[in-house]
Tab-separated table of C-alpha atoms and ligand atoms in Angstrom:
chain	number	residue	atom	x	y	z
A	1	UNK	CA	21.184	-17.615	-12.416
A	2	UNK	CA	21.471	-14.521	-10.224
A	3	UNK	CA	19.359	-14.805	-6.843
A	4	UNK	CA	16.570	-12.059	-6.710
A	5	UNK	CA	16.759	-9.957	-4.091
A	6	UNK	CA	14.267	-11.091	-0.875
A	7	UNK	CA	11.448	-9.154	-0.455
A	8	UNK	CA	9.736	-9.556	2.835
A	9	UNK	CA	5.811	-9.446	2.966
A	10	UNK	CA	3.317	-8.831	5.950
A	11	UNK	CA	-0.254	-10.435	6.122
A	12	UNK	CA	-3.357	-8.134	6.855
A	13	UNK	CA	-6.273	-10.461	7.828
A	14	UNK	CA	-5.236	-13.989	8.419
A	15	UNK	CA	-8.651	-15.323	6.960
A	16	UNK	CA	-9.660	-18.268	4.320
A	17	UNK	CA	-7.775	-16.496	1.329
A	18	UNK	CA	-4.692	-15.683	3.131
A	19	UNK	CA	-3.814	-18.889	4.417
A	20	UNK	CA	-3.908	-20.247	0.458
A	21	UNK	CA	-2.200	-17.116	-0.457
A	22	UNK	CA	0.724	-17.733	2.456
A	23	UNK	CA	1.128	-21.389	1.121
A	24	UNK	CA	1.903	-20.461	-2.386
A	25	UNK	CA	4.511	-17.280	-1.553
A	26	UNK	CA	6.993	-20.560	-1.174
A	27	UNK	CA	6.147	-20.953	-4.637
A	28	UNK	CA	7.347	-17.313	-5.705
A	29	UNK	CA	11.200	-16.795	-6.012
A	30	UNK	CA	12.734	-14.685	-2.774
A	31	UNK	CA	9.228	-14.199	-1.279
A	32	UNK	CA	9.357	-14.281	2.970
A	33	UNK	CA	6.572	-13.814	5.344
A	34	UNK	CA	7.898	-12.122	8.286
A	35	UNK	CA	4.727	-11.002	9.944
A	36	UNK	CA	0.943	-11.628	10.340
A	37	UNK	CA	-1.539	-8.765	11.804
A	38	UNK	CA	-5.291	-9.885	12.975
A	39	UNK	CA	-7.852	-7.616	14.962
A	40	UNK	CA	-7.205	-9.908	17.740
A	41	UNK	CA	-3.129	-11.273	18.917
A	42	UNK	CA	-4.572	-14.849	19.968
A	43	UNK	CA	-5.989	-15.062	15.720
A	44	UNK	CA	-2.601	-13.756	14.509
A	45	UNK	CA	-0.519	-15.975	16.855
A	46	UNK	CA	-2.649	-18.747	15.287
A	47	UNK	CA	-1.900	-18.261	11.430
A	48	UNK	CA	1.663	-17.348	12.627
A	49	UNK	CA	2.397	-21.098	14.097
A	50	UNK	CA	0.450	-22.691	11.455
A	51	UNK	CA	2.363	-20.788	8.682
A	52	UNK	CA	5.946	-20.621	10.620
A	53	UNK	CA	5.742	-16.632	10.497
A	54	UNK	CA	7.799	-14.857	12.981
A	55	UNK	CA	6.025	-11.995	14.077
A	56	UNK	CA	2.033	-11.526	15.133
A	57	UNK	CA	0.208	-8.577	16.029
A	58	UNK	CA	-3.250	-8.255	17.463
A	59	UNK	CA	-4.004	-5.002	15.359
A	60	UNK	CA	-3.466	-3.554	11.685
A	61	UNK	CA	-1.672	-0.789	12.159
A	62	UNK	CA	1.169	-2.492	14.235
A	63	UNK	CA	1.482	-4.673	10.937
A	64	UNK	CA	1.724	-1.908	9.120
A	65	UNK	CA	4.521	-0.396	11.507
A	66	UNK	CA	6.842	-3.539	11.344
A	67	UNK	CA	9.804	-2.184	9.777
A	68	UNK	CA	11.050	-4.645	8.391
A	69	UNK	CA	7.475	-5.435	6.355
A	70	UNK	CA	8.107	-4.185	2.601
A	71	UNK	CA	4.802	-5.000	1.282
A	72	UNK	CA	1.236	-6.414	2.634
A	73	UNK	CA	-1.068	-7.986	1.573
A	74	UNK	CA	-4.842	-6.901	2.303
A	75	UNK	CA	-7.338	-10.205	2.742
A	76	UNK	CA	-10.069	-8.442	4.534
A	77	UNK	CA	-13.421	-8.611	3.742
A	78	UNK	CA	-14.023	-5.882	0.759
A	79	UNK	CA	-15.752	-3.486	2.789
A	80	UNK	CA	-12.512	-3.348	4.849
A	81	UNK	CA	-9.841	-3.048	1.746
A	82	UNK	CA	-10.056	0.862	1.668
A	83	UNK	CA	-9.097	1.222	5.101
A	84	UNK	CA	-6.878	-1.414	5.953
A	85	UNK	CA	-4.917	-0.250	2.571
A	86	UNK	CA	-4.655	2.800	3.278
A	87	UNK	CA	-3.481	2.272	7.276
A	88	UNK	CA	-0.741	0.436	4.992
A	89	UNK	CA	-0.283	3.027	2.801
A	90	UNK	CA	-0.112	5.600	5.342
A	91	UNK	CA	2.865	3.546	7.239
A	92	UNK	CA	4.481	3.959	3.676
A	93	UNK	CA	3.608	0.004	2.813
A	94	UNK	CA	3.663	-1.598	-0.866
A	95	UNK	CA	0.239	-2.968	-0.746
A	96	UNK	CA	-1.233	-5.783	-3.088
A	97	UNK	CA	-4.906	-5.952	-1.908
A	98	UNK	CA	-7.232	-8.531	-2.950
A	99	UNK	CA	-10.642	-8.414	-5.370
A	100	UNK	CA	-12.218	-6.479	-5.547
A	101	UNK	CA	-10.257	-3.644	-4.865
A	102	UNK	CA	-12.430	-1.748	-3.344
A	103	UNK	CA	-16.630	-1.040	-2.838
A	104	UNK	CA	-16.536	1.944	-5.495
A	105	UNK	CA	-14.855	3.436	-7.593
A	106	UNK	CA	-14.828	6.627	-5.185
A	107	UNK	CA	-12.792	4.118	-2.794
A	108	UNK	CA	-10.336	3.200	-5.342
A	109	UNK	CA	-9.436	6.996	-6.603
A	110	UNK	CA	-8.761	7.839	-3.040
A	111	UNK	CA	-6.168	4.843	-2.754
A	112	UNK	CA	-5.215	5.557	-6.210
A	113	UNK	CA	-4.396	9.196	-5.279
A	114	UNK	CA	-2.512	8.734	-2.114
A	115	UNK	CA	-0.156	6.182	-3.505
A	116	UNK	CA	0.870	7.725	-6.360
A	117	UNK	CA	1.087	11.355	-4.730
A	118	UNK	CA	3.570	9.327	-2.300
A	119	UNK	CA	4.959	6.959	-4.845
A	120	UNK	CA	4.228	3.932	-3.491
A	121	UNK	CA	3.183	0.464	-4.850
A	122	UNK	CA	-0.067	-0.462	-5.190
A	123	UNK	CA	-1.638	-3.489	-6.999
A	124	UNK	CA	-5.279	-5.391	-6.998
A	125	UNK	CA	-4.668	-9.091	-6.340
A	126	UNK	CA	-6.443	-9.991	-9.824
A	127	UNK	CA	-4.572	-13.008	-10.142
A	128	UNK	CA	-6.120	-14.584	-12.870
A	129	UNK	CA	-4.341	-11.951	-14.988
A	130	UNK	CA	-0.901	-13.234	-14.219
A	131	UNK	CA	-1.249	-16.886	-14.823
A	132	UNK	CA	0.893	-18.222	-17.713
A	133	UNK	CA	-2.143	-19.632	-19.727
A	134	UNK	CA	-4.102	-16.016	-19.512
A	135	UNK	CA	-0.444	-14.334	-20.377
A	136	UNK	CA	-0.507	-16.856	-23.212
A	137	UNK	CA	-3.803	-16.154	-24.560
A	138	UNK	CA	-2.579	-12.341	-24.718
A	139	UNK	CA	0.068	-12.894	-26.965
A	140	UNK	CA	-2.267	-14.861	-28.941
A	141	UNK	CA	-4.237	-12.124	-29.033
A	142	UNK	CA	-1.226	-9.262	-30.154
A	143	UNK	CA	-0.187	-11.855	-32.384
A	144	UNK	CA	-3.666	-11.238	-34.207
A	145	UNK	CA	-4.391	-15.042	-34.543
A	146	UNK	CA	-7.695	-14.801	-33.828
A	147	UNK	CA	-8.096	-11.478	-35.523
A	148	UNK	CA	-10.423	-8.786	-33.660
A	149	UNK	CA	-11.813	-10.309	-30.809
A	150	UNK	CA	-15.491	-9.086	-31.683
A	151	UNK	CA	-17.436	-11.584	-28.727
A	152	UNK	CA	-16.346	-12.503	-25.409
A	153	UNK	CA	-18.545	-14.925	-23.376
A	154	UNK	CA	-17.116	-15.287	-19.509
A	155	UNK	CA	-19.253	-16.577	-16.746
A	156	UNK	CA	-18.208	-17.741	-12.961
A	157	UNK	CA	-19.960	-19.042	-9.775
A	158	UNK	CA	-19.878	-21.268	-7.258
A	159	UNK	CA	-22.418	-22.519	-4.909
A	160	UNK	CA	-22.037	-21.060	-1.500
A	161	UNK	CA	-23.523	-22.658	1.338
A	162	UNK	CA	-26.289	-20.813	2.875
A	163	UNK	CA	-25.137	-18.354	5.462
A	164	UNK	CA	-26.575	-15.325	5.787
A	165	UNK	CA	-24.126	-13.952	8.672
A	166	UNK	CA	-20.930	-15.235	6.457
A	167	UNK	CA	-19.326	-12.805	4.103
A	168	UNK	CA	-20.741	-13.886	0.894
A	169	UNK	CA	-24.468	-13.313	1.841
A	170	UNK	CA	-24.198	-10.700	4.435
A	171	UNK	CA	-24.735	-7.073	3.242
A	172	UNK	CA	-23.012	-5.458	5.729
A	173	UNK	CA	-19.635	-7.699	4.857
A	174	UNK	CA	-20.429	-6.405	0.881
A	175	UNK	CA	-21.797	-9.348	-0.032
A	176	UNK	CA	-23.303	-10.666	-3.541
A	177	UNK	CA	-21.903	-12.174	-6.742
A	178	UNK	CA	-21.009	-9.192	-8.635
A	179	UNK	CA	-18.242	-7.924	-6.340
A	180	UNK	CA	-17.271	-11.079	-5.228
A	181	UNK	CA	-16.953	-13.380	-8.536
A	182	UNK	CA	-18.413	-11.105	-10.667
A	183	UNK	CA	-15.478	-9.037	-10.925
A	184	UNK	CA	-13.744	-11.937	-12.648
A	185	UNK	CA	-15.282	-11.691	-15.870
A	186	UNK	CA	-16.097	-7.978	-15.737
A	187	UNK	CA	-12.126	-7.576	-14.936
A	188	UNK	CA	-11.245	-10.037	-17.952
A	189	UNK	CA	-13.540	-8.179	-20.442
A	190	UNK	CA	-11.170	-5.244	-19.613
A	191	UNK	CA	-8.536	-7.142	-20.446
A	192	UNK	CA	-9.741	-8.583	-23.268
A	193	UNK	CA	-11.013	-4.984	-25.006
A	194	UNK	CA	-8.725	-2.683	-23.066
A	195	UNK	CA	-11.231	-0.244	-22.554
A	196	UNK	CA	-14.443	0.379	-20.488
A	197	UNK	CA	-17.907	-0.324	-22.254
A	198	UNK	CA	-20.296	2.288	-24.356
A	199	UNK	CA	-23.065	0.406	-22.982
A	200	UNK	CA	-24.279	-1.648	-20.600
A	201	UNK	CA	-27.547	-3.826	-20.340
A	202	UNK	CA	-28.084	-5.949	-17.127
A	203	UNK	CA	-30.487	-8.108	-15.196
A	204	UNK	CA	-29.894	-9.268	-11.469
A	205	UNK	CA	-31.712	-11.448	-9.025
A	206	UNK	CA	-31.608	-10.475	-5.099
A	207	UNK	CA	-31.595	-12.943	-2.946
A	208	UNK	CA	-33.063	-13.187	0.801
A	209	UNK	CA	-30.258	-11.073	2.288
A	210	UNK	CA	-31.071	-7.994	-0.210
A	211	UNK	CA	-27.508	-8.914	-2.250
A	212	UNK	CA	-27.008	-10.226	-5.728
A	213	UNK	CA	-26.796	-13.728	-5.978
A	214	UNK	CA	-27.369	-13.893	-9.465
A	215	UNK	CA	-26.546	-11.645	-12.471
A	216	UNK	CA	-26.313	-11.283	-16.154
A	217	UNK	CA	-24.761	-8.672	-17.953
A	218	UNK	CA	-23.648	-7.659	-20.939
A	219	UNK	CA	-21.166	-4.747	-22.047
A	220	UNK	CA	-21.180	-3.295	-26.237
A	221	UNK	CA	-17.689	-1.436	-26.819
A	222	UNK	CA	-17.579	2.045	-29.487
A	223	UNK	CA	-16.455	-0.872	-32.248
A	224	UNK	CA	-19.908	-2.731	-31.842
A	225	UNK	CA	-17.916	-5.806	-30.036
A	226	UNK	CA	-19.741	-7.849	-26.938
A	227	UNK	CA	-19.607	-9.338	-24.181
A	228	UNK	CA	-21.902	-11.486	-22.544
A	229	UNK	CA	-21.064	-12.152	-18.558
A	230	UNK	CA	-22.701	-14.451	-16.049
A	231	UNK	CA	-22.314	-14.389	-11.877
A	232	UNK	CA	-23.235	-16.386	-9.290
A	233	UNK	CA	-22.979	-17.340	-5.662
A	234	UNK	CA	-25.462	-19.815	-5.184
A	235	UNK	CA	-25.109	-22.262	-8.527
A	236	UNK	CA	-22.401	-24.309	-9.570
A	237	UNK	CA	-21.403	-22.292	-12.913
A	238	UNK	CA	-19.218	-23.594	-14.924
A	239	UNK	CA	-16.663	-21.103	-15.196
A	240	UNK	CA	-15.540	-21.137	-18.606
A	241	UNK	CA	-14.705	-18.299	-21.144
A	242	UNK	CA	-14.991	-18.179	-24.743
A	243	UNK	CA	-13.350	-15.481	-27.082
A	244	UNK	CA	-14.778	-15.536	-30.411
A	245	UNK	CA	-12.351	-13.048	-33.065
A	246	UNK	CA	-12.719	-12.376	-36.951
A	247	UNK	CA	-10.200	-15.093	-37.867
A	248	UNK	CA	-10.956	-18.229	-35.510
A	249	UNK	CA	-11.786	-18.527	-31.274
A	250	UNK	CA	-9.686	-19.139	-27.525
A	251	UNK	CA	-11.632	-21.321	-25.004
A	252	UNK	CA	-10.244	-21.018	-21.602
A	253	UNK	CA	-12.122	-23.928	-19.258
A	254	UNK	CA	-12.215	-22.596	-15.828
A	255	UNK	CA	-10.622	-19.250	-17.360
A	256	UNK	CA	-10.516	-17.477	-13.082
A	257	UNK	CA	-7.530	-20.250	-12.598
A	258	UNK	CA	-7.026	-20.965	-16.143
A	259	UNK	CA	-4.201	-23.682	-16.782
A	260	UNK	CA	-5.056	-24.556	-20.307
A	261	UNK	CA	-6.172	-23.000	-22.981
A	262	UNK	CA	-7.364	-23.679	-26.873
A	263	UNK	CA	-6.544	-21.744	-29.455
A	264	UNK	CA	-8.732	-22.417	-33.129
A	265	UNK	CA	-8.098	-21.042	-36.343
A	266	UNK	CA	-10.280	-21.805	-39.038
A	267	UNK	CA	-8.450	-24.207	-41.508
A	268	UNK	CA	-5.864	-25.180	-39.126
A	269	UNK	CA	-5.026	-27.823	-36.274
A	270	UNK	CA	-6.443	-26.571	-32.434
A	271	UNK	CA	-2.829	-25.662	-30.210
A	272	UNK	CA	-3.129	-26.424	-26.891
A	273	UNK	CA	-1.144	-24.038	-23.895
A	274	UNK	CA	-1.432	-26.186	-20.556
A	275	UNK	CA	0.116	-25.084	-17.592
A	276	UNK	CA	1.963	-27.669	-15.340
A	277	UNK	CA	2.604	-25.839	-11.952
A	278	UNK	CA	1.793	-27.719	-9.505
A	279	UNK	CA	0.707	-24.262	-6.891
A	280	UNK	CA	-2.581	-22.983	-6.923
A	281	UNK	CA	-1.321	-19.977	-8.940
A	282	UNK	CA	-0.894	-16.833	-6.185
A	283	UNK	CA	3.052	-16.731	-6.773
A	284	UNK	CA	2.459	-14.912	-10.025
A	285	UNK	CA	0.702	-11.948	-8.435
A	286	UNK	CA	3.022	-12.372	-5.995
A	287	UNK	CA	6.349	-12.404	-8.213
A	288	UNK	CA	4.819	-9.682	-10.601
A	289	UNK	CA	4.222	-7.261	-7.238
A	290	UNK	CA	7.857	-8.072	-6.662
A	291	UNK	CA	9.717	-7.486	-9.433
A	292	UNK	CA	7.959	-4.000	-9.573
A	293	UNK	CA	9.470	-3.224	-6.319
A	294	UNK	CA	13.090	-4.346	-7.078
A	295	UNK	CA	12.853	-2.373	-10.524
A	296	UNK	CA	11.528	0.489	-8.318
A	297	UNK	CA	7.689	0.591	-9.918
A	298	UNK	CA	4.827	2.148	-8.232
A	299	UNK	CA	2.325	-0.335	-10.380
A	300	UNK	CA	2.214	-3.724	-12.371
A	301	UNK	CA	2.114	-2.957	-15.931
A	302	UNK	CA	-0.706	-5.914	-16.260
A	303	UNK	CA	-2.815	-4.180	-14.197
A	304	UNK	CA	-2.147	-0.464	-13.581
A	305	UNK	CA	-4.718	1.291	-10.763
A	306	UNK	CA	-5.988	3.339	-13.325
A	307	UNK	CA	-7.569	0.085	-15.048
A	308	UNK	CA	-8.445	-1.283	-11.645
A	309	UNK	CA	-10.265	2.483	-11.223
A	310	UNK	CA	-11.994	2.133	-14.327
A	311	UNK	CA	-12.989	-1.671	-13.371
A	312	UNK	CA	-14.743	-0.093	-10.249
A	313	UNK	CA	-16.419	2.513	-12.392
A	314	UNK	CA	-17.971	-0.349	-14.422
A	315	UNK	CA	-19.047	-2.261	-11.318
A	316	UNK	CA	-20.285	1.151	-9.874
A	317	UNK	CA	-22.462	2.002	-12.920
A	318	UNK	CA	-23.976	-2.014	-12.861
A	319	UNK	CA	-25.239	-1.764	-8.985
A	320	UNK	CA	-26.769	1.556	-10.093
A	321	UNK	CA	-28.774	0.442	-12.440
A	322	UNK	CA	-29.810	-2.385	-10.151
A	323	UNK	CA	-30.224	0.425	-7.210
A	324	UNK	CA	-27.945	-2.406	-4.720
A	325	UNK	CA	-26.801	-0.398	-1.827
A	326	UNK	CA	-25.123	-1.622	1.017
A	327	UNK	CA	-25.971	-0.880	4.568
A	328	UNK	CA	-22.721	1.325	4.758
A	329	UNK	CA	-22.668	3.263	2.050
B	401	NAP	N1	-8.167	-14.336	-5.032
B	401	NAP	C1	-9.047	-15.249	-4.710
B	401	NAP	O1	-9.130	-16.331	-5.264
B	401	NAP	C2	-9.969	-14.966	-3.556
B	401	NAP	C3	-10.697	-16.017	-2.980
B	401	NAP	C4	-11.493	-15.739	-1.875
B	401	NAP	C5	-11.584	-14.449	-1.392
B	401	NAP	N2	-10.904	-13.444	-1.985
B	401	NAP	C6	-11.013	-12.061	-1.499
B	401	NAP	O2	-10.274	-11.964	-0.291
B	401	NAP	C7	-10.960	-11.165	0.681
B	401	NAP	C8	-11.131	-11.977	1.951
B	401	NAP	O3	-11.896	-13.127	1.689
B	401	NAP	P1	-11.890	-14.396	2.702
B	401	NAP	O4	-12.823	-15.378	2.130
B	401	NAP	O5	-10.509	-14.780	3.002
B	401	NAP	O6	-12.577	-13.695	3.962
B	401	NAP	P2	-12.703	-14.193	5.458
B	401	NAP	O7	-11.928	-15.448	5.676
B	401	NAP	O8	-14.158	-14.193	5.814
B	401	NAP	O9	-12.034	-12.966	6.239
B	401	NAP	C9	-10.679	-12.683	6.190
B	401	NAP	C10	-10.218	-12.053	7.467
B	401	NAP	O10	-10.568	-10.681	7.484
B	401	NAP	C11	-10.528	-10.224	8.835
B	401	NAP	N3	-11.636	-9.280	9.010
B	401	NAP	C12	-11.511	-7.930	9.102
B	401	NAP	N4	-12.701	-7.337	9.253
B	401	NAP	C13	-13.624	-8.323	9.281
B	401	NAP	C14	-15.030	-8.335	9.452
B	401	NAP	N5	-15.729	-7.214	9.610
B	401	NAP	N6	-15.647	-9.524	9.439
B	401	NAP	C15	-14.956	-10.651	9.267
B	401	NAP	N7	-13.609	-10.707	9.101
B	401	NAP	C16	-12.947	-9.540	9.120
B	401	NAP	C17	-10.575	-11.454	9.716
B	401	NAP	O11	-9.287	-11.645	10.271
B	401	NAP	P3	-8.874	-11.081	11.714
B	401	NAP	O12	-10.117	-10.905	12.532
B	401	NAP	O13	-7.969	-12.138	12.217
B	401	NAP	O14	-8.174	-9.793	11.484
B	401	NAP	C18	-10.848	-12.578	8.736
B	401	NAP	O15	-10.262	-13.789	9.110
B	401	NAP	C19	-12.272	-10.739	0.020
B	401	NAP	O16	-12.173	-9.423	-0.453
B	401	NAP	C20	-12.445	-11.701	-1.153
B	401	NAP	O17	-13.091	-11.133	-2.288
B	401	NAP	C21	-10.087	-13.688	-3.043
């Protein structure tokens, strides 16, 4: 088989996500981390030992100078993503920047706009979509064996611990469930119906901290379809999705990291996709943000900005109607 050609990455914000995300690049053919950049040298120096990276900088920007670097990745807090991606950007960096993408949808059309006015790469780190079970359940779904998908019910949460300094809680880190995990289902729905919603009915509950630690929503497409999303941060949710179509139904248990999936047709026997990889799943962002760049792409095909755009519209028009603002914006 012909060796793909290396592609050498940069960390932005050596945090909780990046460290997972670092482990599983050994995972994704001719990926190599060849520099780390914190806000502070002695954090960077740190993830660079632990991770055997060669180069650490105590700012962003000197990252983002490396030349060497061919593409970062943003793991930042989410009120940071718009700026750190576009110091990247700027530096004329591939970026792959992690969920969500960005506060608003105002963030993500600037981004949006200066990468493809300069033709550069730029991806959300929705990784869910690249796993082999979800890319499975897609051709399920072009296949037309569950006919039109007509309900889709996706929920996801976890139970955080209670800190309201830490980024989950805090509203000046962009806390709350709906950007956080809520952007799971409200990103898969997209997927699913490959357009935004007509309408959208919600109900929220705000926590101590003034964020969104609980929500319900649910979208109605122009073809009368639905779907019925749940979010949390602070209740153990069992993060399952169900797609319910004219001709039979998918269930996806634990559908954010899926590695199986069900497929039943009525009159027939269930077929089961299971996924055997033994990494937590981040190469296939990883390899799909890749193979854009060595075939020259400015975007992943799985997840163009314009979808990741319309995503943030979505998101933008839910807060409203809950009137969340954060302290920032
Ligand atoms: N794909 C997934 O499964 C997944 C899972 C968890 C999180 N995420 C996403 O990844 C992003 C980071 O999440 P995380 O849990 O890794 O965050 P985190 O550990 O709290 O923070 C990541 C790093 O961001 C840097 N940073 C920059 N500005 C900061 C600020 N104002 N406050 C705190 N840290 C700041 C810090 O590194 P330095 O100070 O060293 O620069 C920090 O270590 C979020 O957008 C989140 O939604 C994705």
């Amino acid at each position: 088989m012909k060796e793909q050609k290396k592609i050498s990455w940069g960390i932005l914000g050596p945090g909780n996500i990046a460290g997972q995300f670092v482990k599983d690049l050994v995972h994704a053919e001719g990926a190599q981390v060849v520099a780390v950049g914190s806000r502070t040298k002695a954090n960077a120096e740190r993830f660079a030992e632990k991770h055997g990276i060669p180069r650490a900088y105590g700012s962003y920007e000197e990252l983002a100078l490396d030349n060497e670097v061919e593409i970062i990745y943003v793991a930042t807090p989410h009120p940071a993503h718009k700026d750190n991606v576009m110091t990247c950007l700027r530096a004329g960096k591939a970026v792959l920047c992690e969920k969500p993408f960005t506060m608003s949808a105002n963030e993500a059309r600037e981004l949006t706009a200066y990468a493809e006015a300069n033709k550069l790469f730029l991806m959300e780190a929705m990784w869910t979509r690249y796993l082999p079970t979800i890319r499975k359940v897609r051709e399920w779904l072009s296949a037309g064996k569950i006919g039109e998908v007509r309900l889709l019910k996706a929920d996801a949460g976890f139970r955080s611990d209670w800190n309201p300094e830490g980024r989950l809680l805090n509203p000046k880190l962009g806390g709350g469930a709906l950007l956080d995990i809520g952007i799971y289902p409200i990103s898969f729905a997209s997927m699913i119906f490959g357009q935004a919603p007509a309408k959208i009915v919600s109900a929220v509950h705000l926590g101590e901290t003034g964020v969104d630690e609980q929500f319900a929503v649910t979208f109605q497409y122009p073809n009368g379809s639905i779907a019925n999303l749940n979010g949390s941060i602070r209740l153990q949710v069992q993060s399952d999705a169900y797609l319910y179509g004219t001709e039979g139904y998918i269930f996806i248990p634990n559908f954010l990291s899926a590695r199986t999936a069900t497929l039943f047709v009525a009159g027939g026997e269930p077929e089961i996709f299971a996924d055997h990889n033994v990494a937590h799943g981040f190469a296939y962002e990883a390899e799909e943000a890749m193979q854009a760049l060595r075939e020259g792409r400015t975007a992943s095909e799985i997840l163009t900005p314009e979808e990741t755009l319309q995503i943030m519209k979505t998101v933008d028009a839910i807060r409203a109607e809950w009137g969340l603002r954060y302290p920032f914006e």
